[in-house]
Tab-separated table of C-alpha atoms in Angstrom:
chain	number	residue	atom	x	y	z
A	1	MET	CA	106.329	-18.197	109.446
A	2	GLY	CA	109.742	-18.278	107.760
A	3	ASP	CA	112.251	-16.185	106.002
A	4	ILE	CA	114.015	-16.500	102.629
A	5	LEU	CA	117.173	-14.656	101.663
A	6	VAL	CA	117.133	-12.415	98.640
A	7	LYS	CA	120.384	-10.797	97.988
A	8	GLY	CA	121.308	-11.121	101.686
A	9	VAL	CA	118.002	-9.531	102.842
A	10	ALA	CA	115.651	-11.776	104.794
A	11	ILE	CA	111.945	-11.711	103.406
A	12	GLU	CA	109.078	-13.112	105.385
A	13	VAL	CA	107.001	-15.816	103.735
A	14	ASP	CA	104.143	-18.024	104.931
A	15	GLU	CA	104.215	-21.912	105.145
A	16	ASP	CA	103.400	-22.174	101.372
A	17	GLY	CA	106.165	-19.828	100.463
A	18	PHE	CA	104.039	-16.731	99.492
A	19	ILE	CA	105.297	-13.370	100.605
A	20	VAL	CA	103.521	-11.902	103.616
A	21	ASP	CA	103.953	-8.213	102.723
A	22	PRO	CA	103.267	-7.440	99.038
A	23	ALA	CA	105.398	-4.323	99.249
A	24	VAL	CA	108.658	-6.376	99.426
A	25	TRP	CA	108.157	-7.866	96.051
A	26	SER	CA	111.140	-7.430	93.608
A	27	THR	CA	112.579	-8.925	90.481
A	28	ASP	CA	115.311	-10.478	92.523
A	29	LEU	CA	112.743	-12.183	94.641
A	30	VAL	CA	111.181	-13.745	91.405
A	31	GLU	CA	114.628	-15.193	90.654
A	32	VAL	CA	114.705	-16.855	93.994
A	33	PHE	CA	111.070	-18.196	93.872
A	34	ALA	CA	111.665	-19.454	90.268
A	35	LYS	CA	114.267	-22.032	91.531
A	36	ASP	CA	111.832	-23.346	94.232
A	37	GLU	CA	109.110	-23.777	91.592
A	38	GLY	CA	111.279	-25.809	89.180
A	39	ILE	CA	111.863	-23.028	86.630
A	40	GLU	CA	115.425	-23.186	85.264
A	41	ALA	CA	115.618	-19.771	83.636
A	42	LEU	CA	113.030	-16.944	83.585
A	43	THR	CA	112.199	-16.027	80.037
A	44	GLU	CA	110.326	-13.139	78.410
A	45	GLN	CA	107.229	-15.395	78.419
A	46	HIS	CA	107.514	-15.841	82.073
A	47	TRP	CA	107.626	-12.163	82.640
A	48	LYS	CA	104.705	-11.556	80.384
A	49	VAL	CA	102.594	-13.687	82.662
A	50	ILE	CA	104.091	-12.127	85.852
A	51	ASN	CA	103.647	-8.583	84.658
A	52	TYR	CA	100.128	-9.278	83.494
A	53	LEU	CA	99.237	-10.705	86.951
A	54	ARG	CA	100.711	-7.737	88.806
A	55	ASP	CA	98.878	-5.231	86.491
A	56	TYR	CA	95.593	-7.073	86.900
A	57	PHE	CA	95.986	-7.259	90.617
A	58	LYS	CA	96.981	-3.542	90.907
A	59	GLN	CA	93.782	-2.510	88.887
A	60	TYR	CA	91.152	-5.054	90.218
A	61	GLY	CA	92.483	-6.129	93.675
A	62	ILE	CA	91.959	-9.772	92.888
A	63	ALA	CA	93.774	-12.405	90.745
A	64	PRO	CA	92.160	-12.934	87.280
A	65	MET	CA	90.165	-16.138	86.529
A	66	ILE	CA	92.270	-18.648	84.708
A	67	ARG	CA	90.428	-18.390	81.478
A	68	LYS	CA	90.845	-14.554	81.582
A	69	LEU	CA	94.738	-15.121	82.179
A	70	CYS	CA	94.928	-17.449	79.142
A	71	LYS	CA	92.948	-15.132	76.838
A	72	ASP	CA	94.699	-11.883	77.642
A	73	THR	CA	98.273	-13.403	77.634
A	74	GLY	CA	97.509	-15.642	74.588
A	75	PHE	CA	99.054	-18.631	76.443
A	76	SER	CA	97.083	-21.834	76.527
A	77	LEU	CA	96.656	-23.577	79.960
A	78	LYS	CA	99.104	-26.144	78.707
A	79	GLU	CA	101.724	-23.501	77.919
A	80	ILE	CA	101.190	-21.844	81.410
A	81	TYR	CA	102.030	-25.210	83.062
A	82	GLU	CA	105.057	-25.644	80.842
A	83	LEU	CA	106.165	-22.206	82.064
A	84	PHE	CA	105.090	-22.638	85.643
A	85	PRO	CA	105.002	-26.394	86.550
A	86	SER	CA	102.969	-25.805	89.781
A	87	GLY	CA	100.297	-24.057	87.735
A	88	PRO	CA	98.891	-20.556	87.495
A	89	ALA	CA	97.897	-20.338	91.366
A	90	LYS	CA	100.684	-21.845	93.244
A	91	GLY	CA	103.379	-20.993	90.628
A	92	ALA	CA	102.702	-17.877	88.636
A	93	CYS	CA	100.709	-15.962	91.429
A	94	LYS	CA	103.402	-16.655	94.026
A	95	LEU	CA	106.175	-15.329	91.685
A	96	ALA	CA	103.972	-12.368	90.934
A	97	GLY	CA	103.713	-11.648	94.627
A	98	LEU	CA	99.997	-11.919	94.666
A	99	PRO	CA	98.107	-13.072	97.868
A	100	LYS	CA	97.675	-16.775	98.342
A	101	PRO	CA	94.569	-18.231	96.528
A	102	THR	CA	91.841	-19.152	98.947
A	103	GLY	CA	88.564	-21.013	99.036
A	104	CYS	CA	87.784	-24.711	98.373
A	105	VAL	CA	91.100	-25.355	96.553
B	1	MET	CA	107.528	-37.914	123.903
B	2	ASP	CA	105.248	-36.950	126.727
B	3	GLU	CA	102.520	-39.472	127.762
B	4	LEU	CA	99.467	-39.483	125.489
B	5	LYS	CA	96.508	-38.324	127.669
B	6	THR	CA	93.206	-38.079	125.937
B	7	PRO	CA	90.454	-38.382	128.444
B	8	LEU	CA	87.804	-36.882	126.341
B	9	LEU	CA	88.631	-38.993	123.241
B	10	ASP	CA	88.919	-42.095	125.370
B	11	GLU	CA	85.219	-41.903	126.010
B	12	LEU	CA	84.621	-42.364	122.322
B	13	GLU	CA	86.304	-45.809	122.436
B	14	LYS	CA	83.281	-47.047	124.417
B	15	GLY	CA	80.058	-48.335	122.801
B	16	GLU	CA	79.378	-50.505	119.858
B	17	TRP	CA	80.052	-48.497	116.819
B	18	PRO	CA	83.676	-49.009	115.500
B	19	SER	CA	85.728	-46.245	117.115
B	20	PHE	CA	87.743	-43.656	115.009
B	21	VAL	CA	89.728	-43.014	118.294
B	22	LYS	CA	90.944	-46.594	118.352
B	23	GLU	CA	91.981	-46.314	114.573
B	24	ILE	CA	93.938	-43.191	115.224
B	25	LYS	CA	95.555	-44.752	118.308
B	26	ARG	CA	96.600	-47.665	116.191
B	27	ALA	CA	98.280	-45.290	113.627
B	28	ALA	CA	99.656	-43.234	116.486
B	29	ALA	CA	101.670	-46.221	117.898
B	30	LYS	CA	103.705	-46.218	114.640
B	31	ASN	CA	103.538	-42.543	113.411
B	32	PRO	CA	104.355	-39.224	115.308
B	33	GLY	CA	102.007	-37.296	112.927
B	34	ALA	CA	99.059	-39.462	113.931
B	35	ARG	CA	100.042	-39.106	117.548
B	36	ASP	CA	100.107	-35.324	117.391
B	37	LEU	CA	96.794	-35.418	115.370
B	38	LEU	CA	95.361	-37.161	118.344
B	39	ARG	CA	96.707	-34.676	120.803
B	40	GLN	CA	95.493	-31.796	118.694
B	41	LEU	CA	92.097	-33.257	118.440
B	42	GLU	CA	91.919	-33.719	122.246
B	43	ALA	CA	92.779	-30.034	122.584
B	44	SER	CA	89.999	-29.154	120.076
B	45	TYR	CA	87.435	-31.260	122.093
B	46	ARG	CA	88.631	-29.543	125.340
B	47	GLU	CA	88.682	-26.004	123.933
B	48	LYS	CA	85.809	-26.406	121.500
B	49	ILE	CA	87.762	-24.881	118.563
B	50	GLY	CA	89.600	-26.203	115.538
B	51	HIS	CA	93.359	-25.962	115.393
B	52	TRP	CA	93.938	-25.917	111.681
B	53	LYS	CA	95.149	-22.651	110.100
B	54	HIS	CA	93.316	-21.021	107.291
B	55	GLY	CA	93.864	-22.532	103.770
B	56	GLY	CA	97.111	-23.876	102.414
B	57	ILE	CA	98.414	-24.046	98.807
B	58	VAL	CA	100.586	-27.085	98.059
B	59	GLY	CA	100.820	-29.452	95.232
B	60	VAL	CA	102.815	-31.550	92.911
B	61	LYS	CA	104.485	-30.507	89.540
B	62	GLY	CA	102.305	-30.392	86.601
B	63	TYR	CA	99.045	-30.589	88.547
B	64	GLY	CA	96.940	-27.648	89.826
B	65	GLY	CA	94.954	-29.718	92.365
B	66	GLY	CA	94.596	-33.036	94.030
B	67	VAL	CA	96.231	-32.001	97.328
B	68	VAL	CA	94.687	-30.005	100.157
B	69	GLY	CA	97.227	-28.181	102.205
B	70	ARG	CA	96.775	-27.927	105.948
B	71	TYR	CA	98.786	-26.508	108.804
B	72	SER	CA	98.322	-26.810	112.567
B	73	ASP	CA	97.802	-23.353	114.290
B	74	ASP	CA	99.945	-24.474	117.180
B	75	PRO	CA	103.040	-26.107	115.678
B	76	GLU	CA	104.966	-25.694	118.912
B	77	ARG	CA	102.389	-27.757	120.909
B	78	PHE	CA	101.754	-30.248	117.994
B	79	PRO	CA	105.165	-30.215	116.051
B	80	HIS	CA	104.299	-33.343	113.944
B	81	ALA	CA	100.946	-31.987	112.866
B	82	LYS	CA	102.654	-28.712	111.734
B	83	GLU	CA	102.213	-29.816	108.121
B	84	PHE	CA	99.304	-32.177	107.722
B	85	HIS	CA	98.358	-32.094	104.045
B	86	THR	CA	95.560	-34.189	102.484
B	87	ILE	CA	96.157	-36.226	99.202
B	88	ARG	CA	93.099	-37.034	97.067
B	89	VAL	CA	93.624	-40.226	95.202
B	90	ASN	CA	91.282	-41.240	92.370
B	91	GLN	CA	89.379	-44.325	93.416
B	92	PRO	CA	88.356	-47.181	91.069
B	93	ALA	CA	84.805	-46.821	89.814
B	94	GLY	CA	82.350	-48.555	92.126
B	95	PHE	CA	84.987	-48.896	94.894
B	96	PHE	CA	86.147	-52.471	93.921
B	97	TYR	CA	89.685	-53.336	95.088
B	98	THR	CA	92.045	-56.324	95.296
B	99	THR	CA	93.917	-56.608	98.476
B	100	LYS	CA	97.076	-56.519	96.455
B	101	LYS	CA	96.311	-52.988	95.296
B	102	LEU	CA	95.294	-51.751	98.812
B	103	ARG	CA	98.468	-53.218	100.242
B	104	ASP	CA	100.600	-51.507	97.445
B	105	MET	CA	99.015	-48.213	98.395
B	106	ALA	CA	99.281	-48.714	102.071
B	107	ASP	CA	103.043	-49.462	101.701
B	108	VAL	CA	103.517	-46.057	100.057
B	109	TRP	CA	101.422	-44.257	102.615
B	110	ASP	CA	103.083	-45.898	105.569
B	111	LYS	CA	106.447	-44.608	104.076
B	112	TYR	CA	105.434	-40.981	103.379
B	113	GLY	CA	102.351	-40.228	105.431
B	114	SER	CA	100.507	-40.545	108.721
B	115	GLY	CA	98.948	-43.989	107.984
B	116	LEU	CA	95.490	-42.569	108.284
B	117	TYR	CA	92.878	-42.656	105.649
B	118	ASN	CA	89.426	-41.665	104.848
B	119	MET	CA	87.697	-44.430	102.829
B	120	HIS	CA	86.362	-42.521	101.024
B	121	GLY	CA	85.953	-38.790	100.696
B	122	SER	CA	82.337	-37.756	99.882
B	123	THR	CA	83.198	-37.089	96.333
B	124	GLY	CA	84.573	-40.623	96.100
B	125	ASP	CA	88.386	-40.165	96.282
B	126	ILE	CA	90.681	-42.201	98.556
B	127	ILE	CA	91.678	-39.700	101.070
B	128	LEU	CA	95.226	-39.945	102.507
B	129	LEU	CA	95.246	-37.809	105.695
B	130	GLY	CA	98.345	-36.114	106.690
B	131	THR	CA	101.823	-35.616	105.214
B	132	THR	CA	104.494	-32.956	104.945
B	133	THR	CA	105.213	-30.714	101.965
B	134	GLU	CA	108.501	-32.401	101.433
B	135	ASN	CA	106.917	-35.904	101.092
B	136	LEU	CA	104.225	-34.837	98.683
B	137	GLN	CA	106.062	-35.328	95.398
B	138	PRO	CA	107.891	-38.580	96.146
B	139	CYS	CA	104.539	-40.016	97.605
B	140	VAL	CA	102.570	-39.143	94.532
B	141	ASP	CA	105.443	-40.443	92.305
B	142	GLU	CA	105.378	-43.784	93.978
B	143	LEU	CA	101.550	-43.887	93.935
B	144	ALA	CA	101.707	-43.663	90.264
B	145	ASP	CA	104.197	-46.408	90.175
B	146	VAL	CA	101.565	-48.730	91.757
B	147	GLY	CA	98.828	-47.412	89.478
B	148	PHE	CA	97.089	-44.672	91.420
B	149	ASP	CA	96.775	-40.996	90.177
B	150	LEU	CA	95.498	-37.987	92.068
B	151	GLY	CA	91.872	-36.957	92.101
B	152	GLY	CA	90.462	-33.462	91.595
B	153	SER	CA	90.286	-30.275	93.650
B	154	GLY	CA	89.777	-26.599	93.015
B	155	GLY	CA	88.023	-24.999	90.014
B	156	ALA	CA	88.221	-28.291	87.976
B	157	LEU	CA	86.353	-31.338	87.133
B	158	ARG	CA	86.232	-33.258	90.376
B	159	THR	CA	86.753	-37.002	90.592
B	160	PRO	CA	83.781	-38.641	88.883
B	161	SER	CA	82.014	-41.390	91.010
B	162	CYS	CA	79.146	-43.931	90.549
B	163	CYS	CA	77.083	-46.660	92.145
B	164	VAL	CA	78.156	-50.231	91.745
B	165	GLY	CA	75.867	-50.507	88.824
B	166	GLN	CA	75.899	-53.655	86.606
B	167	ALA	CA	78.682	-55.120	88.665
B	168	ARG	CA	76.158	-56.465	91.194
B	169	CYS	CA	72.810	-54.761	90.825
B	170	ALA	CA	69.761	-56.045	88.790
B	171	THR	CA	68.171	-52.660	88.335
B	172	ALA	CA	71.244	-51.060	86.656
B	173	CYS	CA	69.997	-49.367	83.436
B	174	ILE	CA	73.448	-48.267	82.222
B	175	ASP	CA	77.065	-49.395	82.983
B	176	SER	CA	77.778	-46.768	85.524
B	177	MET	CA	81.264	-47.971	86.215
B	178	GLU	CA	82.261	-47.907	82.582
B	179	ILE	CA	80.915	-44.532	82.090
B	180	THR	CA	82.756	-43.181	85.315
B	181	ARG	CA	86.062	-44.616	84.104
B	182	GLU	CA	85.680	-43.380	80.575
B	183	ILE	CA	84.810	-39.861	81.572
B	184	THR	CA	87.556	-39.825	84.080
B	185	MET	CA	90.148	-40.807	81.465
B	186	HIS	CA	88.813	-38.558	78.809
B	187	TYR	CA	88.692	-35.424	80.974
B	188	GLN	CA	92.244	-35.974	82.911
B	189	ASN	CA	93.351	-32.520	81.718
B	190	GLU	CA	90.180	-30.832	83.113
B	191	LEU	CA	90.504	-32.812	86.265
B	192	HIS	CA	94.148	-32.116	87.032
B	193	ARG	CA	94.592	-28.517	85.837
B	194	PRO	CA	91.740	-26.192	87.167
B	195	ALA	CA	90.541	-23.907	84.454
B	196	TRP	CA	86.925	-23.231	85.286
B	197	PRO	CA	85.096	-20.586	87.439
B	198	TYR	CA	84.551	-23.300	90.166
B	199	LYS	CA	84.223	-26.929	90.802
B	200	PHE	CA	82.208	-29.233	88.494
B	201	LYS	CA	81.099	-32.776	89.522
B	202	ILE	CA	79.676	-35.569	87.516
B	203	LYS	CA	78.080	-38.550	89.219
B	204	VAL	CA	76.606	-41.624	87.669
B	205	SER	CA	73.764	-43.670	89.171
B	206	ALA	CA	72.522	-46.623	87.121
B	207	CYS	CA	68.889	-46.244	88.115
B	208	PRO	CA	66.532	-43.757	89.725
B	209	ASN	CA	67.219	-45.206	93.161
B	210	ASP	CA	70.319	-42.858	92.802
B	211	CYS	CA	72.727	-44.707	95.087
B	212	ALA	CA	75.574	-42.259	94.166
B	213	ALA	CA	73.315	-39.423	95.415
B	214	ALA	CA	74.096	-37.878	91.921
B	215	SER	CA	71.000	-35.462	91.864
B	216	ALA	CA	71.923	-33.718	95.025
B	217	ARG	CA	75.755	-33.851	94.923
B	218	SER	CA	76.908	-33.417	91.237
B	219	ASP	CA	76.385	-30.502	88.821
B	220	LEU	CA	75.729	-33.012	86.239
B	221	ALA	CA	73.926	-36.114	87.206
B	222	VAL	CA	73.660	-39.217	84.971
B	223	ILE	CA	70.830	-41.450	86.174
B	224	GLY	CA	69.905	-44.624	84.342
B	225	VAL	CA	66.338	-45.132	83.233
B	226	TRP	CA	64.370	-47.088	80.598
B	227	ARG	CA	61.674	-45.871	78.304
B	228	ASP	CA	59.579	-48.958	77.345
B	229	ALA	CA	57.487	-51.056	79.653
B	230	LEU	CA	58.966	-52.552	82.785
B	231	LEU	CA	58.993	-56.317	82.667
B	232	ILE	CA	56.432	-58.285	84.649
B	233	ASP	CA	56.815	-61.998	85.620
B	234	GLN	CA	53.055	-62.537	86.564
B	235	ALA	CA	53.849	-65.923	88.165
B	236	ALA	CA	56.428	-64.366	90.463
B	237	VAL	CA	53.912	-61.539	91.395
B	238	ARG	CA	51.334	-64.226	92.261
B	239	GLU	CA	53.871	-66.052	94.486
B	240	TYR	CA	54.505	-62.739	96.357
B	241	VAL	CA	50.721	-62.393	96.849
B	242	ASN	CA	50.118	-66.073	97.794
B	243	ASN	CA	52.869	-65.743	100.374
B	244	GLY	CA	50.928	-63.063	102.162
B	245	PHE	CA	52.485	-59.984	100.744
B	246	ASN	CA	49.924	-57.185	100.879
B	247	ILE	CA	50.342	-55.982	97.382
B	248	PHE	CA	47.608	-53.241	97.805
B	249	ASP	CA	49.120	-51.589	100.839
B	250	ARG	CA	52.726	-52.043	99.900
B	251	VAL	CA	52.740	-51.361	96.169
B	252	ILE	CA	49.448	-50.417	94.423
B	253	ARG	CA	48.511	-47.495	96.766
B	254	LYS	CA	52.032	-46.295	96.905
B	255	CYS	CA	52.457	-45.861	93.119
B	256	PRO	CA	52.887	-42.033	92.752
B	257	THR	CA	50.921	-42.074	89.406
B	258	ALA	CA	48.542	-44.871	89.949
B	259	ALA	CA	50.129	-46.642	86.971
B	260	ILE	CA	49.785	-50.178	88.377
B	261	ASP	CA	46.781	-52.251	89.619
B	262	TRP	CA	46.302	-55.679	90.889
B	263	ASP	CA	43.414	-57.549	89.311
B	264	SER	CA	42.232	-59.971	92.076
B	265	GLN	CA	40.023	-61.941	89.794
B	266	LYS	CA	42.527	-62.586	87.103
B	267	GLN	CA	45.409	-62.602	89.642
B	268	GLU	CA	47.420	-60.326	87.370
B	269	LEU	CA	49.299	-57.122	87.692
B	270	GLU	CA	48.236	-54.409	85.216
B	271	LEU	CA	50.501	-51.639	84.056
B	272	ARG	CA	49.782	-48.385	82.206
B	273	THR	CA	53.323	-47.806	80.915
B	274	GLU	CA	52.538	-44.197	79.673
B	275	ASP	CA	51.768	-43.229	83.268
B	276	CYS	CA	54.877	-44.847	84.827
B	277	VAL	CA	57.371	-42.279	86.055
B	278	HIS	CA	60.122	-44.870	86.806
B	279	CYS	CA	60.216	-44.068	90.550
B	280	MET	CA	61.443	-47.629	91.208
B	281	HIS	CA	59.083	-48.344	94.018
B	282	CYS	CA	57.225	-51.463	92.735
B	283	ILE	CA	60.547	-52.892	91.520
B	284	ASN	CA	62.215	-52.256	94.839
B	285	ALA	CA	59.233	-53.963	96.677
B	286	MET	CA	59.012	-56.933	94.348
B	287	PRO	CA	62.508	-57.462	92.884
B	288	LYS	CA	61.868	-61.078	91.938
B	289	ALA	CA	58.742	-60.192	89.927
B	290	LEU	CA	59.427	-56.751	88.262
B	291	ARG	CA	62.448	-55.691	86.198
B	292	ILE	CA	63.601	-52.628	84.380
B	293	GLY	CA	62.501	-52.323	80.710
B	294	LYS	CA	64.752	-53.289	77.743
B	295	GLU	CA	65.295	-49.894	76.112
B	296	ARG	CA	67.727	-48.267	78.448
B	297	GLY	CA	69.718	-45.033	78.800
B	298	ALA	CA	70.042	-42.261	81.144
B	299	SER	CA	68.304	-39.017	82.230
B	300	LEU	CA	70.691	-36.128	82.729
B	301	LEU	CA	70.145	-33.619	85.521
B	302	ILE	CA	71.790	-30.282	85.777
B	303	GLY	CA	72.643	-27.993	88.676
B	304	GLY	CA	72.930	-29.972	91.931
B	305	LYS	CA	74.888	-28.147	94.710
B	306	ALA	CA	75.163	-27.330	98.393
B	307	PRO	CA	73.763	-24.068	99.760
B	308	VAL	CA	76.603	-21.483	99.161
B	309	VAL	CA	75.795	-18.932	97.633
B	310	LYS	CA	72.342	-19.007	96.307
B	311	GLY	CA	70.875	-21.900	98.224
B	312	ALA	CA	71.014	-25.686	97.821
B	313	MET	CA	69.894	-27.115	94.523
B	314	ILE	CA	68.836	-30.612	93.536
B	315	GLY	CA	69.579	-31.197	89.914
B	316	TRP	CA	66.681	-30.724	87.434
B	317	VAL	CA	66.014	-32.493	84.072
B	318	LEU	CA	68.219	-31.391	81.230
B	319	VAL	CA	67.967	-34.374	78.939
B	320	PRO	CA	65.011	-36.753	79.610
B	321	PHE	CA	66.553	-39.672	77.740
B	322	MET	CA	69.995	-40.265	76.251
B	323	LYS	CA	71.483	-43.533	74.930
B	324	MET	CA	74.665	-44.295	76.946
B	325	GLU	CA	76.886	-46.512	74.871
B	326	PRO	CA	80.728	-46.497	74.478
B	327	PRO	CA	82.491	-44.295	73.777
B	328	PHE	CA	79.665	-41.966	74.968
B	329	ASN	CA	80.341	-39.270	72.463
B	330	GLU	CA	76.941	-37.607	72.617
B	331	PHE	CA	77.389	-37.235	76.475
B	332	LYS	CA	80.947	-35.937	76.116
B	333	ASP	CA	79.864	-33.465	73.417
B	334	LEU	CA	77.155	-32.083	75.841
B	335	VAL	CA	79.568	-31.847	78.742
B	336	ASP	CA	82.057	-29.835	76.492
B	337	LYS	CA	79.178	-27.430	75.467
B	338	ILE	CA	78.000	-26.898	79.084
B	339	THR	CA	81.451	-26.346	80.572
B	340	ASP	CA	82.535	-24.128	77.613
B	341	TRP	CA	79.527	-21.848	78.111
B	342	TRP	CA	79.934	-21.866	81.870
B	343	ALA	CA	83.727	-21.118	81.700
B	344	GLU	CA	82.933	-18.269	79.205
B	345	HIS	CA	80.019	-16.642	81.256
B	346	GLY	CA	80.485	-17.822	84.800
B	347	LYS	CA	81.639	-15.425	87.515
B	348	ASN	CA	84.361	-16.273	89.862
B	349	ARG	CA	83.225	-19.162	92.073
B	350	GLU	CA	79.744	-19.527	90.374
B	351	ARG	CA	78.461	-23.021	90.086
B	352	VAL	CA	76.801	-23.830	86.784
B	353	GLY	CA	73.427	-24.161	88.458
B	354	GLU	CA	73.802	-20.597	89.835
B	355	LEU	CA	74.748	-19.274	86.392
B	356	ILE	CA	71.654	-20.799	84.821
B	357	ASP	CA	69.591	-19.354	87.597
B	358	ARG	CA	71.199	-15.922	86.870
B	359	ILE	CA	71.032	-16.003	83.124
B	360	GLY	CA	68.008	-18.085	82.599
B	361	LEU	CA	67.264	-21.656	81.547
B	362	SER	CA	65.978	-20.589	77.976
B	363	VAL	CA	69.229	-18.719	77.282
B	364	PHE	CA	71.271	-21.719	78.484
B	365	LEU	CA	69.239	-24.273	76.323
B	366	LYS	CA	69.588	-21.978	73.293
B	367	GLU	CA	73.472	-21.681	73.783
B	368	ILE	CA	74.060	-25.492	74.246
B	369	GLY	CA	71.496	-26.349	71.489
B	370	LEU	CA	68.926	-28.285	73.500
B	371	PRO	CA	65.200	-27.839	72.981
B	372	PRO	CA	62.957	-26.715	75.788
B	373	LEU	CA	60.718	-29.688	77.099
B	374	PRO	CA	57.901	-29.877	79.531
B	375	GLN	CA	59.861	-32.518	81.550
B	376	MET	CA	62.382	-29.780	82.453
B	377	VAL	CA	59.904	-27.942	84.787
B	378	HIS	CA	57.835	-28.973	87.646
B	379	ALA	CA	55.197	-26.428	86.733
B	380	PRO	CA	55.008	-23.516	84.266
B	381	ARG	CA	55.858	-20.007	85.489
B	382	SER	CA	53.105	-18.190	87.329
B	383	ASN	CA	54.200	-14.692	86.570
B	384	PRO	CA	53.736	-13.028	83.123
B	385	TYR	CA	57.191	-11.441	82.921
B	386	ILE	CA	58.124	-13.274	79.603
B	387	PHE	CA	61.006	-12.234	77.520
B	388	TRP	CA	60.706	-12.310	73.731
B	389	TYR	CA	63.496	-12.150	71.209
B	390	PRO	CA	62.867	-9.285	68.820
B	391	GLU	CA	62.777	-11.646	65.854
B	392	GLU	CA	60.038	-13.642	67.564
B	393	VAL	CA	57.877	-10.676	67.899
B	394	GLU	CA	58.227	-9.600	64.341
B	395	LYS	CA	57.343	-13.082	63.101
B	396	HIS	CA	54.244	-13.074	65.314
B	397	GLY	CA	53.216	-9.715	63.741
B	398	GLU	CA	53.249	-11.066	60.305
B	399	LYS	CA	50.705	-13.763	60.966
């Protein structure tokens, strides 16, 4: 649908800015996405959430339910929104390179 | 712009019912988004297929819901419908407006959106139909300036809604508007930031006529009711009868529990209060003569939902009677217990009614601390596959 530039390389994203091919995910990509999502600087806490999401997805093939994410990372939902202003689905999952959430959203 | 040709839709400008095509054409005269919506719709009528792409994840900062993203699947043909997102705006309880408020909202929406609305979405929200991703944040910011916040979407508390209640209805047993407003304000966090397995809806109807369709369309239905005798004005009943109202055919024989009778000799209506199930029929038939009782509160029904996945459910009785007075702490406490238990045990996209169906009503009642009551079931179970807790069996053995 469109491309974004990550270190001079064009990466395909859909209308909502999610990456189309999960294989192209990189830490550089996260830096670029973070700016779109209103995150000034990525901290250790951001990476804790991102790595957790990636590991969970690798193991189970789906994104975790939000309560599970909060429990396992130790962040409250409020803290997740402080880290990712667009929230866990549109913000964190997008940065982690997970497929776009679907259903009655 | 090419000429707007919509022969199929033009047919729908004929006839007596107000035409949605006329409405869209009025908006299309001012707005290219509405114009392309009309062209895309004509194409859908012609080709008999929808032209929206699957899904769409957009939103505003700090919120996890409230906006439903939508993209045209043929943006080259319909460039201004390329992004056509829907914004859900929380409506005032009971849908009462001043023209000033509506004009304020329309000014914002004319500036940032298509100018098209759905007044209202089925859940109750004001639906602003069609805007771009870029316009979302400024639009929502300016709506906040004129006093409107977003409604709910996703795995969250959806926008609560209600009937008009005490604002203009004589059978209202509870202040449905005040309850709806209070619940909406109290649960803003749960409404704006999805944290649950799936959606959860609360609707409030002030009497069993259920004008908000709460029992069918909310996970937790609050339905006003009374528990003393309904009030009878015998002189007014006589007036109905003397004016030719066939009280036997229209009321007495229609009472589902035969709780009322008309004594022709004494010219009096007799009521057996203990048999009355508050179906509302006699009150509806003779509103000038019969009124709701004085001791008022609500019945709470749990589990109402549409068919997916386990089949449609109408809410069933959870609490036969609860007093509903501000600040509604008993009610809020119960909502917290239900949603906590459900969030803990519910599978992804499992409605609370389906979770109770899966785990069992008795476990659910035990977990949220409510006693099992005969009013909760239509009939006792017909099979003998009854579960006992080990401690219950031991106690039984001692006797």
